[in-house]
Amino acid sequence: MPSRLVRNPMPKQDPQERIRNFSEVALGYPEELARQEAARCIKCPKRPCVSGCPVGVDIPDFIELVTKGKYLEAAQKIKEKNSLPAICGRVCPQETQCEIQCTLGKRGEPVAIGALERFVADYERAHDDRDHTVSGDPPDLPNGEMVAVVGSGPAGLTCAADLAKLGYRVTLFESLHAPGGVLRYGIPEFRLPKAILDEEISYVKSLGVEIRLNALIGQIYSIDDLFKMGYKAIFIGVGAGLPHFLGIPGENLSGVYSANEFLTRSNLMKAYLFPEYATPIKVGRRVAVVGAGNVAMDSARTALRLGAEEVTIVYRRSRKEMPARHEEIINAEEEGVKFALLTNPIRVIGNEKKWVSGLECIKMELGEPDESGRRRPVPVPGSEFVMEIDTMISAIGTDPNPLLPKLIPGLKVGRHGNIEVDPETGMTNISGIFAGGDIVTGSATVIAAMGAGKVAARGIDRYLRGSKEQ
Amino acid sequence: MYRILSKEVLAPRIKSFQIEAPEIARKAQPGHFVIVRLDKKGERIPLTIADHDTDAGTIELVVQEVGRTTVQMGLMKQGDYIMDIMGPLGIPLHIEKVDCVVFVAGGLGVAPIYPKAKRHFEVGSHVISLIGAQSRDLIIMRDRMEKVSHEVRYSTDDGSFGHHGFVTDILKEILEQSTKVDEVIAVGPLVMMKAAAMVTRPFGVKTIVSLNPIMVDGTGMCGGCRVTVGGQTKFACVDGPAFDGHQVDFDELIARQSRFLEQEKTAMQSFLEPSSGQEECRCHRG
């Protein structure tokens, strides 16, 4: 019996094997390991893990059901608070949310809450007789009012699911041809298989949510149109999809992608199956990925799987400041991604065909802390050098997409184009219009967006009941 | 799913489709485009809305068969369904009455030009349309353009119809003869739009071009369609597709348009011979 202080490691595909395929890297706990891991929970009375969860999943309760082998009940317990457990089990940064609060973590390693959530959700998918993949007639709903949810990413899906559970008639508008938002276009197959995303979206549909695809709100319908169509409240969860570029010379050369373009081609359009799927993607021999967040790791690991010989993460700070999840950094390293740290690109160099051929960089050193509390990187004079590359991916973050906010007269937006809301209700300064997720906070996590979707669903419910009473 | 109500061959390899899309038709304005995906393995391509009928709930798309997706679309028939059409997208062209507007259309460029010329004609501008093509049989939408223009002139590369040479030759001639041109709107191949902008620059005439770069999402999210305009990076899908032709870095855009040439050939080949390319390992690592 392993010590209670040490967690059971997540089984993974072998690195040399996995860089040859797009299948999921983490394989999930087998049943026995899941029960062993669940048994590590000491059932402490304060339940600090719950307070660390943005959607307030009753973590100790579902874990106890796992120890008893009641996996379907455990899944139901999670779904009381979280409609997307198979997704969250895979992509939540548990290490900074629930697991960081775990009492066991003070003396040893915290319970692997994320791995258990994933096990439970996967078990339910494999053993639940109800077929969520068929979109039959939605359940009979009480005669609730109509609510429009704009954007089918984590915030929109959660808001829609919670509203549907409360009996509202919800239409979810998505501009792309498939729902899921960043879960669909941003997160690669090897971290979140699309079949799992489809399944969880089917669950949301089974609650009675109608999903309208190819519907870019602001263009096909204005916000006013939606109110005229009978929607009594609108939730905006359109994310932060506007890619940043570095603003250095040569960034528009061919062979320079934003991470959004690179990942959208691979994930949403399935370019890794080209030419069976018609969308092309071109990755050369030597790839530089600028940035060190999760999106940078996803881009680097995708490039490797697409056949690049050498993929380097270029990051201006040091390893300690890398924003990506530790687990993903380790995965990338195991797969052979190289790291050029304290290195800042200053110019993209092109050949006669205007195709990228090199990246001029300068070495950096860390100075005094800046406003983010991290030590500010300062260029080392005379340390310029050129990295030979033929593909560059810019993964330095995104801003809220201004497309919809700028079309809503009088809507209060912040400095970065983020919509401002009342944190208690998710309501904007315009009555009946709510917002949440990355469009409010700027680029953040899936679970934070889900938390915001939940808050707004409660806010919308209160608002609509209030307007009924008047 | 979007039903094809009718299909017409306008010229060899150029086809026009009337498509049932009432919600898009209700909002369509000159200058708008849509993103089309034919089937579940399809790519997303931008196509200009060449015309629309709000009452009938239809939009018209005109397609020239140049790559896998356009060839596949060319094979579609009346009654077939296109899986996804998203739009209307982009910023519609601001159109108000001017004394004289000159349209310059190259090849397939007539399709995006037509709704703009029609609107200018309706608001009372004097409309001169210059239409260029490789040869007489590739001149499309002639009847419709003649209905919405006060004057139409043609040019062909091979001299089979109208002026023997480039459409920009006629543009230059008009600008030299008249001081009354308020604006020029040019749509066609990038080299033609670049040439049109070069012709008008010395005359100081406002010149609008409509760009059609490679796009993926069409909502300002991927930056694949970025173009340098006046030294600034713009996204054609949300900041355009119309820009000041004198400010566009055409050479950069011409290079960006050929980013996937190699893959486009492969895609075409695999579409024409579906068995090819299917047997090989798909992890790209052999």
mmCIF file of N, CA and C in Angstrom, chain A residues 19-21 175-177 185 212-216 219-222 225 241-243 245 251-258 260-261 264-265 268-269 271-282 303-309 353-355 401 403 406, chain B residues 2 23-24 26-27 32 37 40-44 68-69 83-90 214-224 226-228 233 235 238 251-252 255-256 258-260 262-264 266-267 270 276-278 282-286:
data_model
loop_
_atom_site.group_PDB
_atom_site.id
_atom_site.type_symbol
_atom_site.label_atom_id
_atom_site.label_comp_id
_atom_site.label_asym_id
_atom_site.label_seq_id
_atom_site.Cartn_x
_atom_site.Cartn_y
_atom_site.Cartn_z
ATOM 1 N N ILE A 19 4.493 11.404 -29.779
ATOM 2 C CA ILE A 19 4.750 12.483 -30.743
ATOM 3 C C ILE A 19 4.458 12.013 -32.163
ATOM 4 N N ARG A 20 4.088 10.736 -32.304
ATOM 5 C CA ARG A 20 3.711 10.223 -33.628
ATOM 6 C C ARG A 20 2.208 10.160 -33.819
ATOM 7 N N ASN A 21 1.461 10.604 -32.831
ATOM 8 C CA ASN A 21 0.005 10.548 -33.001
ATOM 9 C C ASN A 21 -0.667 11.730 -32.308
ATOM 10 N N SER A 175 -20.733 31.381 -33.607
ATOM 11 C CA SER A 175 -20.382 31.876 -34.943
ATOM 12 C C SER A 175 -19.718 30.793 -35.799
ATOM 13 N N LEU A 176 -18.968 29.901 -35.178
ATOM 14 C CA LEU A 176 -18.278 28.870 -35.962
ATOM 15 C C LEU A 176 -19.245 27.744 -36.347
ATOM 16 N N HIS A 177 -18.732 26.764 -37.104
ATOM 17 C CA HIS A 177 -19.621 25.696 -37.580
ATOM 18 C C HIS A 177 -19.749 24.564 -36.568
ATOM 19 N N TYR A 185 -11.512 25.037 -30.791
ATOM 20 C CA TYR A 185 -10.483 25.535 -31.716
ATOM 21 C C TYR A 185 -9.107 25.651 -31.051
ATOM 22 N N ARG A 212 -27.527 27.224 -32.104
ATOM 23 C CA ARG A 212 -27.596 27.761 -33.472
ATOM 24 C C ARG A 212 -26.176 28.048 -33.946
ATOM 25 N N LEU A 213 -25.711 27.303 -34.951
ATOM 26 C CA LEU A 213 -24.342 27.471 -35.452
ATOM 27 C C LEU A 213 -24.297 28.515 -36.578
ATOM 28 N N ASN A 214 -23.106 28.882 -36.984
ATOM 29 C CA ASN A 214 -22.901 29.861 -38.076
ATOM 30 C C ASN A 214 -23.628 31.173 -37.818
ATOM 31 N N ALA A 215 -23.820 31.503 -36.562
ATOM 32 C CA ALA A 215 -24.612 32.699 -36.250
ATOM 33 C C ALA A 215 -23.738 33.690 -35.503
ATOM 34 N N LEU A 216 -23.157 34.617 -36.239
ATOM 35 C CA LEU A 216 -22.303 35.632 -35.626
ATOM 36 C C LEU A 216 -23.188 36.789 -35.162
ATOM 37 N N GLN A 219 -23.750 40.579 -36.462
ATOM 38 C CA GLN A 219 -23.869 40.630 -37.915
ATOM 39 C C GLN A 219 -25.226 40.077 -38.363
ATOM 40 N N ILE A 220 -25.494 38.821 -38.028
ATOM 41 C CA ILE A 220 -26.746 38.214 -38.504
ATOM 42 C C ILE A 220 -27.931 38.718 -37.671
ATOM 43 N N TYR A 221 -27.729 38.873 -36.391
ATOM 44 C CA TYR A 221 -28.712 39.535 -35.518
ATOM 45 C C TYR A 221 -27.970 40.504 -34.631
ATOM 46 N N SER A 222 -28.540 41.681 -34.440
ATOM 47 C CA SER A 222 -27.969 42.595 -33.462
ATOM 48 C C SER A 222 -28.547 42.225 -32.093
ATOM 49 N N ASP A 225 -32.082 43.057 -32.132
ATOM 50 C CA ASP A 225 -32.870 42.024 -32.826
ATOM 51 C C ASP A 225 -33.249 40.917 -31.846
ATOM 52 N N GLY A 241 -10.627 36.297 -28.112
ATOM 53 C CA GLY A 241 -10.032 35.602 -29.256
ATOM 54 C C GLY A 241 -9.201 36.476 -30.169
ATOM 55 N N LEU A 242 -8.882 37.687 -29.724
ATOM 56 C CA LEU A 242 -8.140 38.573 -30.628
ATOM 57 C C LEU A 242 -6.642 38.384 -30.401
ATOM 58 N N PRO A 243 -5.938 37.817 -31.376
ATOM 59 C CA PRO A 243 -4.530 37.481 -31.122
ATOM 60 C C PRO A 243 -3.636 38.719 -31.033
ATOM 61 N N PHE A 245 0.050 40.337 -31.557
ATOM 62 C CA PHE A 245 1.317 40.106 -32.240
ATOM 63 C C PHE A 245 2.374 40.909 -31.499
ATOM 64 N N GLU A 251 6.651 40.400 -38.985
ATOM 65 C CA GLU A 251 5.660 39.453 -38.448
ATOM 66 C C GLU A 251 4.599 39.007 -39.440
ATOM 67 N N ASN A 252 4.488 39.756 -40.568
ATOM 68 C CA ASN A 252 3.495 39.336 -41.556
ATOM 69 C C ASN A 252 4.116 38.498 -42.671
ATOM 70 N N LEU A 253 5.362 38.091 -42.480
ATOM 71 C CA LEU A 253 5.976 37.202 -43.466
ATOM 72 C C LEU A 253 5.206 35.885 -43.488
ATOM 73 N N SER A 254 5.268 35.216 -44.638
ATOM 74 C CA SER A 254 4.644 33.892 -44.706
ATOM 75 C C SER A 254 5.414 32.952 -43.782
ATOM 76 N N GLY A 255 4.670 32.040 -43.162
ATOM 77 C CA GLY A 255 5.310 31.122 -42.214
ATOM 78 C C GLY A 255 5.232 31.614 -40.788
ATOM 79 N N VAL A 256 4.657 32.815 -40.582
ATOM 80 C CA VAL A 256 4.423 33.308 -39.224
ATOM 81 C C VAL A 256 2.927 33.190 -38.933
ATOM 82 N N TYR A 257 2.594 32.384 -37.952
ATOM 83 C CA TYR A 257 1.195 32.182 -37.573
ATOM 84 C C TYR A 257 0.941 32.825 -36.215
ATOM 85 N N SER A 258 -0.288 33.255 -35.980
ATOM 86 C CA SER A 258 -0.711 33.441 -34.596
ATOM 87 C C SER A 258 -1.028 32.029 -34.090
ATOM 88 N N ASN A 260 -3.537 31.212 -32.529
ATOM 89 C CA ASN A 260 -4.952 31.000 -32.860
ATOM 90 C C ASN A 260 -5.134 30.406 -34.252
ATOM 91 N N GLU A 261 -4.402 30.949 -35.229
ATOM 92 C CA GLU A 261 -4.547 30.409 -36.584
ATOM 93 C C GLU A 261 -4.008 28.983 -36.651
ATOM 94 N N THR A 264 -6.316 26.672 -34.673
ATOM 95 C CA THR A 264 -7.642 26.547 -35.295
ATOM 96 C C THR A 264 -7.561 25.644 -36.517
ATOM 97 N N ARG A 265 -6.516 25.816 -37.312
ATOM 98 C CA ARG A 265 -6.351 24.928 -38.466
ATOM 99 C C ARG A 265 -6.279 23.465 -38.014
ATOM 100 N N LEU A 268 -9.893 22.800 -34.955
ATOM 101 C CA LEU A 268 -11.253 22.958 -35.485
ATOM 102 C C LEU A 268 -11.366 22.345 -36.875
ATOM 103 N N MET A 269 -10.353 22.598 -37.710
ATOM 104 C CA MET A 269 -10.449 22.190 -39.112
ATOM 105 C C MET A 269 -9.817 20.818 -39.374
ATOM 106 N N ALA A 271 -6.698 19.910 -39.648
ATOM 107 C CA ALA A 271 -5.666 19.944 -40.689
ATOM 108 C C ALA A 271 -4.610 18.860 -40.478
ATOM 109 N N TYR A 272 -4.554 18.285 -39.253
ATOM 110 C CA TYR A 272 -3.576 17.198 -39.049
ATOM 111 C C TYR A 272 -3.994 15.949 -39.818
ATOM 112 N N LEU A 273 -5.214 15.939 -40.321
ATOM 113 C CA LEU A 273 -5.675 14.832 -41.173
ATOM 114 C C LEU A 273 -5.688 15.226 -42.653
ATOM 115 N N PHE A 274 -5.010 16.333 -42.998
ATOM 116 C CA PHE A 274 -4.897 16.764 -44.389
ATOM 117 C C PHE A 274 -4.194 15.662 -45.204
ATOM 118 N N PRO A 275 -4.564 15.363 -46.436
ATOM 119 C CA PRO A 275 -5.582 16.026 -47.241
ATOM 120 C C PRO A 275 -6.998 15.432 -47.150
ATOM 121 N N GLU A 276 -7.164 14.414 -46.274
ATOM 122 C CA GLU A 276 -8.528 13.891 -46.133
ATOM 123 C C GLU A 276 -9.459 15.039 -45.726
ATOM 124 N N TYR A 277 -8.998 15.856 -44.777
ATOM 125 C CA TYR A 277 -9.677 17.112 -44.448
ATOM 126 C C TYR A 277 -9.007 18.204 -45.269
ATOM 127 N N ALA A 278 -9.812 19.117 -45.821
ATOM 128 C CA ALA A 278 -9.307 20.001 -46.879
ATOM 129 C C ALA A 278 -8.432 21.161 -46.397
ATOM 130 N N THR A 279 -8.423 21.438 -45.105
ATOM 131 C CA THR A 279 -7.686 22.612 -44.621
ATOM 132 C C THR A 279 -6.198 22.316 -44.511
ATOM 133 N N PRO A 280 -5.366 23.114 -45.194
ATOM 134 C CA PRO A 280 -3.924 22.871 -45.122
ATOM 135 C C PRO A 280 -3.303 23.468 -43.866
ATOM 136 N N ILE A 281 -2.166 22.918 -43.483
ATOM 137 C CA ILE A 281 -1.357 23.537 -42.432
ATOM 138 C C ILE A 281 0.076 23.251 -42.848
ATOM 139 N N LYS A 282 0.931 24.224 -42.687
ATOM 140 C CA LYS A 282 2.300 24.006 -43.126
ATOM 141 C C LYS A 282 3.216 24.219 -41.935
ATOM 142 N N ALA A 303 3.067 21.272 -33.341
ATOM 143 C CA ALA A 303 4.075 21.382 -34.404
ATOM 144 C C ALA A 303 4.930 20.118 -34.477
ATOM 145 N N LEU A 304 5.311 19.596 -33.309
ATOM 146 C CA LEU A 304 6.101 18.353 -33.277
ATOM 147 C C LEU A 304 5.349 17.212 -33.947
ATOM 148 N N ARG A 305 4.079 17.093 -33.588
ATOM 149 C CA ARG A 305 3.274 15.998 -34.136
ATOM 150 C C ARG A 305 3.027 16.149 -35.630
ATOM 151 N N LEU A 306 3.116 17.397 -36.102
ATOM 152 C CA LEU A 306 2.930 17.626 -37.543
ATOM 153 C C LEU A 306 4.229 17.408 -38.311
ATOM 154 N N GLY A 307 5.280 17.021 -37.616
ATOM 155 C CA GLY A 307 6.499 16.629 -38.317
ATOM 156 C C GLY A 307 7.675 17.570 -38.203
ATOM 157 N N ALA A 308 7.571 18.629 -37.385
ATOM 158 C CA ALA A 308 8.721 19.525 -37.241
ATOM 159 C C ALA A 308 9.875 18.777 -36.583
ATOM 160 N N GLU A 309 11.100 19.103 -37.015
ATOM 161 C CA GLU A 309 12.266 18.407 -36.453
ATOM 162 C C GLU A 309 12.717 19.038 -35.144
ATOM 163 N N LYS A 353 11.521 34.998 -50.999
ATOM 164 C CA LYS A 353 10.109 34.673 -51.251
ATOM 165 C C LYS A 353 9.193 35.225 -50.162
ATOM 166 N N LYS A 354 9.733 36.081 -49.322
ATOM 167 C CA LYS A 354 8.999 36.631 -48.184
ATOM 168 C C LYS A 354 8.523 35.527 -47.247
ATOM 169 N N TRP A 355 9.324 34.489 -47.126
ATOM 170 C CA TRP A 355 9.034 33.400 -46.188
ATOM 171 C C TRP A 355 10.010 33.515 -45.030
ATOM 172 N N ASN A 401 -12.272 40.019 -27.982
ATOM 173 C CA ASN A 401 -12.607 40.366 -29.363
ATOM 174 C C ASN A 401 -13.596 41.532 -29.353
ATOM 175 N N LEU A 403 -15.379 42.830 -31.593
ATOM 176 C CA LEU A 403 -16.410 42.802 -32.631
ATOM 177 C C LEU A 403 -17.811 43.079 -32.094
ATOM 178 N N LYS A 406 -18.333 46.509 -29.499
ATOM 179 C CA LYS A 406 -18.371 47.842 -30.128
ATOM 180 C C LYS A 406 -19.671 48.062 -30.901
ATOM 181 N N TYR B 2 -27.701 24.689 -46.161
ATOM 182 C CA TYR B 2 -28.169 25.786 -47.015
ATOM 183 C C TYR B 2 -28.394 25.243 -48.423
ATOM 184 N N GLU B 23 -31.855 34.550 -43.454
ATOM 185 C CA GLU B 23 -31.339 35.423 -42.388
ATOM 186 C C GLU B 23 -30.167 36.255 -42.888
ATOM 187 N N ILE B 24 -29.335 35.638 -43.735
ATOM 188 C CA ILE B 24 -28.183 36.369 -44.278
ATOM 189 C C ILE B 24 -28.680 37.413 -45.276
ATOM 190 N N ARG B 26 -31.384 39.005 -45.303
ATOM 191 C CA ARG B 26 -32.028 40.133 -44.636
ATOM 192 C C ARG B 26 -31.010 41.200 -44.234
ATOM 193 N N LYS B 27 -29.781 40.771 -43.972
ATOM 194 C CA LYS B 27 -28.782 41.712 -43.466
ATOM 195 C C LYS B 27 -27.734 42.098 -44.508
ATOM 196 N N HIS B 32 -20.381 43.001 -48.272
ATOM 197 C CA HIS B 32 -20.377 41.878 -47.330
ATOM 198 C C HIS B 32 -19.898 40.591 -48.011
ATOM 199 N N ARG B 37 -18.405 26.500 -45.865
ATOM 200 C CA ARG B 37 -17.772 25.187 -45.692
ATOM 201 C C ARG B 37 -18.722 24.166 -46.317
ATOM 202 N N LYS B 40 -18.427 18.164 -44.071
ATOM 203 C CA LYS B 40 -17.781 18.069 -42.762
ATOM 204 C C LYS B 40 -16.253 17.960 -42.830
ATOM 205 N N LYS B 41 -15.714 17.635 -43.986
ATOM 206 C CA LYS B 41 -14.258 17.617 -44.108
ATOM 207 C C LYS B 41 -13.738 18.849 -44.858
ATOM 208 N N GLY B 42 -14.635 19.781 -45.106
ATOM 209 C CA GLY B 42 -14.300 20.934 -45.936
ATOM 210 C C GLY B 42 -13.488 21.987 -45.215
ATOM 211 N N GLU B 43 -12.877 22.867 -46.012
ATOM 212 C CA GLU B 43 -12.191 24.028 -45.449
ATOM 213 C C GLU B 43 -13.159 25.205 -45.471
ATOM 214 N N ARG B 44 -12.795 26.255 -44.761
ATOM 215 C CA ARG B 44 -13.638 27.463 -44.738
ATOM 216 C C ARG B 44 -13.047 28.440 -45.745
ATOM 217 N N ARG B 68 -9.380 23.044 -54.704
ATOM 218 C CA ARG B 68 -10.207 21.895 -54.333
ATOM 219 C C ARG B 68 -11.647 22.292 -53.988
ATOM 220 N N THR B 69 -11.780 23.291 -53.125
ATOM 221 C CA THR B 69 -13.106 23.626 -52.635
ATOM 222 C C THR B 69 -13.977 24.234 -53.722
ATOM 223 N N MET B 83 -23.115 22.738 -46.379
ATOM 224 C CA MET B 83 -23.236 22.484 -44.953
ATOM 225 C C MET B 83 -23.280 23.770 -44.109
ATOM 226 N N ASP B 84 -22.310 24.645 -44.336
ATOM 227 C CA ASP B 84 -22.223 25.840 -43.493
ATOM 228 C C ASP B 84 -22.008 27.101 -44.315
ATOM 229 N N ILE B 85 -22.811 28.116 -44.014
ATOM 230 C CA ILE B 85 -22.542 29.452 -44.552
ATOM 231 C C ILE B 85 -22.698 30.430 -43.399
ATOM 232 N N MET B 86 -21.635 31.168 -43.092
ATOM 233 C CA MET B 86 -21.720 32.146 -42.021
ATOM 234 C C MET B 86 -21.577 33.554 -42.588
ATOM 235 N N GLY B 87 -22.446 34.424 -42.136
ATOM 236 C CA GLY B 87 -22.346 35.805 -42.575
ATOM 237 C C GLY B 87 -23.632 36.535 -42.259
ATOM 238 N N PRO B 88 -23.809 37.750 -42.764
ATOM 239 C CA PRO B 88 -22.838 38.478 -43.584
ATOM 240 C C PRO B 88 -21.661 38.976 -42.748
ATOM 241 N N LEU B 89 -20.479 39.017 -43.369
ATOM 242 C CA LEU B 89 -19.269 39.398 -42.656
ATOM 243 C C LEU B 89 -18.612 40.615 -43.292
ATOM 244 N N GLY B 90 -17.750 41.238 -42.508
ATOM 245 C CA GLY B 90 -16.990 42.384 -43.001
ATOM 246 C C GLY B 90 -17.777 43.675 -42.842
ATOM 247 N N ILE B 214 -6.588 34.669 -47.672
ATOM 248 C CA ILE B 214 -6.908 33.387 -47.041
ATOM 249 C C ILE B 214 -7.484 33.666 -45.652
ATOM 250 N N MET B 215 -8.593 33.016 -45.335
ATOM 251 C CA MET B 215 -9.198 33.192 -44.008
ATOM 252 C C MET B 215 -9.501 31.830 -43.411
ATOM 253 N N VAL B 216 -9.579 31.783 -42.088
ATOM 254 C CA VAL B 216 -10.049 30.558 -41.439
ATOM 255 C C VAL B 216 -11.388 30.848 -40.764
ATOM 256 N N ASP B 217 -11.382 31.652 -39.688
ATOM 257 C CA ASP B 217 -12.652 31.841 -38.984
ATOM 258 C C ASP B 217 -13.506 32.963 -39.573
ATOM 259 N N GLY B 218 -12.885 34.060 -39.985
ATOM 260 C CA GLY B 218 -13.663 35.166 -40.559
ATOM 261 C C GLY B 218 -14.255 36.105 -39.521
ATOM 262 N N THR B 219 -13.866 35.939 -38.247
ATOM 263 C CA THR B 219 -14.437 36.777 -37.187
ATOM 264 C C THR B 219 -13.371 37.554 -36.417
ATOM 265 N N GLY B 220 -12.168 37.619 -36.969
ATOM 266 C CA GLY B 220 -11.116 38.404 -36.317
ATOM 267 C C GLY B 220 -10.334 37.633 -35.279
ATOM 268 N N MET B 221 -10.381 36.320 -35.377
ATOM 269 C CA MET B 221 -9.788 35.517 -34.327
ATOM 270 C C MET B 221 -8.431 34.921 -34.697
ATOM 271 N N CYS B 222 -8.191 34.652 -35.990
ATOM 272 C CA CYS B 222 -6.972 33.895 -36.299
ATOM 273 C C CYS B 222 -5.861 34.751 -36.891
ATOM 274 N N GLY B 223 -6.202 35.871 -37.497
ATOM 275 C CA GLY B 223 -5.149 36.717 -38.045
ATOM 276 C C GLY B 223 -4.535 36.176 -39.325
ATOM 277 N N GLY B 224 -5.070 35.101 -39.864
ATOM 278 C CA GLY B 224 -4.556 34.552 -41.119
ATOM 279 C C GLY B 224 -4.732 35.515 -42.275
ATOM 280 N N ARG B 226 -4.351 38.708 -42.208
ATOM 281 C CA ARG B 226 -3.802 40.037 -41.912
ATOM 282 C C ARG B 226 -3.064 40.621 -43.116
ATOM 283 N N VAL B 227 -3.150 41.934 -43.173
ATOM 284 C CA VAL B 227 -2.620 42.658 -44.318
ATOM 285 C C VAL B 227 -2.092 43.977 -43.779
ATOM 286 N N THR B 228 -1.027 44.486 -44.372
ATOM 287 C CA THR B 228 -0.482 45.761 -43.903
ATOM 288 C C THR B 228 -1.112 46.900 -44.705
ATOM 289 N N THR B 233 -1.002 46.696 -39.193
ATOM 290 C CA THR B 233 -1.575 45.386 -39.489
ATOM 291 C C THR B 233 -3.089 45.450 -39.307
ATOM 292 N N PHE B 235 -6.884 43.224 -40.072
ATOM 293 C CA PHE B 235 -7.479 41.929 -40.408
ATOM 294 C C PHE B 235 -8.554 42.174 -41.461
ATOM 295 N N VAL B 238 -12.466 41.561 -40.450
ATOM 296 C CA VAL B 238 -13.259 42.475 -39.611
ATOM 297 C C VAL B 238 -12.958 43.948 -39.855
ATOM 298 N N ASP B 251 2.562 43.633 -52.222
ATOM 299 C CA ASP B 251 3.598 42.607 -52.392
ATOM 300 C C ASP B 251 3.579 41.605 -51.245
ATOM 301 N N GLU B 252 3.390 42.126 -50.036
ATOM 302 C CA GLU B 252 3.313 41.245 -48.881
ATOM 303 C C GLU B 252 2.109 40.315 -49.019
ATOM 304 N N ALA B 255 2.557 37.545 -51.526
ATOM 305 C CA ALA B 255 3.360 36.454 -50.947
ATOM 306 C C ALA B 255 2.520 35.626 -49.984
ATOM 307 N N ARG B 256 1.725 36.306 -49.146
ATOM 308 C CA ARG B 256 0.912 35.572 -48.151
ATOM 309 C C ARG B 256 -0.131 34.677 -48.828
ATOM 310 N N SER B 258 0.265 32.935 -51.339
ATOM 311 C CA SER B 258 0.819 31.697 -51.895
ATOM 312 C C SER B 258 1.386 30.796 -50.798
ATOM 313 N N ARG B 259 1.024 31.086 -49.542
ATOM 314 C CA ARG B 259 1.560 30.327 -48.404
ATOM 315 C C ARG B 259 1.346 28.819 -48.515
ATOM 316 N N PHE B 260 0.198 28.439 -49.060
ATOM 317 C CA PHE B 260 -0.154 27.016 -49.028
ATOM 318 C C PHE B 260 -0.208 26.397 -50.421
ATOM 319 N N GLU B 262 1.723 24.597 -52.259
ATOM 320 C CA GLU B 262 2.089 23.184 -52.316
ATOM 321 C C GLU B 262 0.934 22.314 -51.815
ATOM 322 N N GLN B 263 0.400 22.689 -50.633
ATOM 323 C CA GLN B 263 -0.696 21.915 -50.048
ATOM 324 C C GLN B 263 -1.950 22.000 -50.908
ATOM 325 N N GLU B 264 -2.156 23.155 -51.548
ATOM 326 C CA GLU B 264 -3.354 23.310 -52.379
ATOM 327 C C GLU B 264 -3.315 22.330 -53.548
ATOM 328 N N THR B 266 -1.754 19.400 -53.473
ATOM 329 C CA THR B 266 -2.028 18.091 -52.869
ATOM 330 C C THR B 266 -3.520 17.896 -52.632
ATOM 331 N N ALA B 267 -4.164 18.951 -52.125
ATOM 332 C CA ALA B 267 -5.595 18.865 -51.806
ATOM 333 C C ALA B 267 -6.401 18.601 -53.067
ATOM 334 N N SER B 270 -5.867 15.019 -54.197
ATOM 335 C CA SER B 270 -6.566 14.023 -53.379
ATOM 336 C C SER B 270 -8.068 14.096 -53.604
ATOM 337 N N SER B 276 -5.678 8.504 -53.367
ATOM 338 C CA SER B 276 -4.301 8.919 -53.125
ATOM 339 C C SER B 276 -4.197 9.621 -51.781
ATOM 340 N N GLY B 277 -3.090 9.399 -51.125
ATOM 341 C CA GLY B 277 -2.843 10.117 -49.886
ATOM 342 C C GLY B 277 -3.565 9.532 -48.684
ATOM 343 N N GLN B 278 -4.453 8.562 -48.906
ATOM 344 C CA GLN B 278 -5.204 8.024 -47.783
ATOM 345 C C GLN B 278 -4.437 6.906 -47.078
ATOM 346 N N ARG B 282 -0.549 9.186 -41.249
ATOM 347 C CA ARG B 282 -1.029 10.549 -41.185
ATOM 348 C C ARG B 282 -0.403 11.349 -40.050
ATOM 349 N N CYS B 283 0.614 10.758 -39.420
ATOM 350 C CA CYS B 283 1.203 11.520 -38.321
ATOM 351 C C CYS B 283 2.335 12.392 -38.839
ATOM 352 N N HIS B 284 2.561 12.373 -40.166
ATOM 353 C CA HIS B 284 3.567 13.233 -40.806
ATOM 354 C C HIS B 284 4.989 12.869 -40.391
ATOM 355 N N ARG B 285 5.163 11.698 -39.741
ATOM 356 C CA ARG B 285 6.514 11.346 -39.284
ATOM 357 C C ARG B 285 7.003 10.063 -39.928
ATOM 358 N N GLY B 286 6.223 9.500 -40.853
ATOM 359 C CA GLY B 286 6.672 8.323 -41.583
ATOM 360 C C GLY B 286 6.755 7.077 -40.730
#
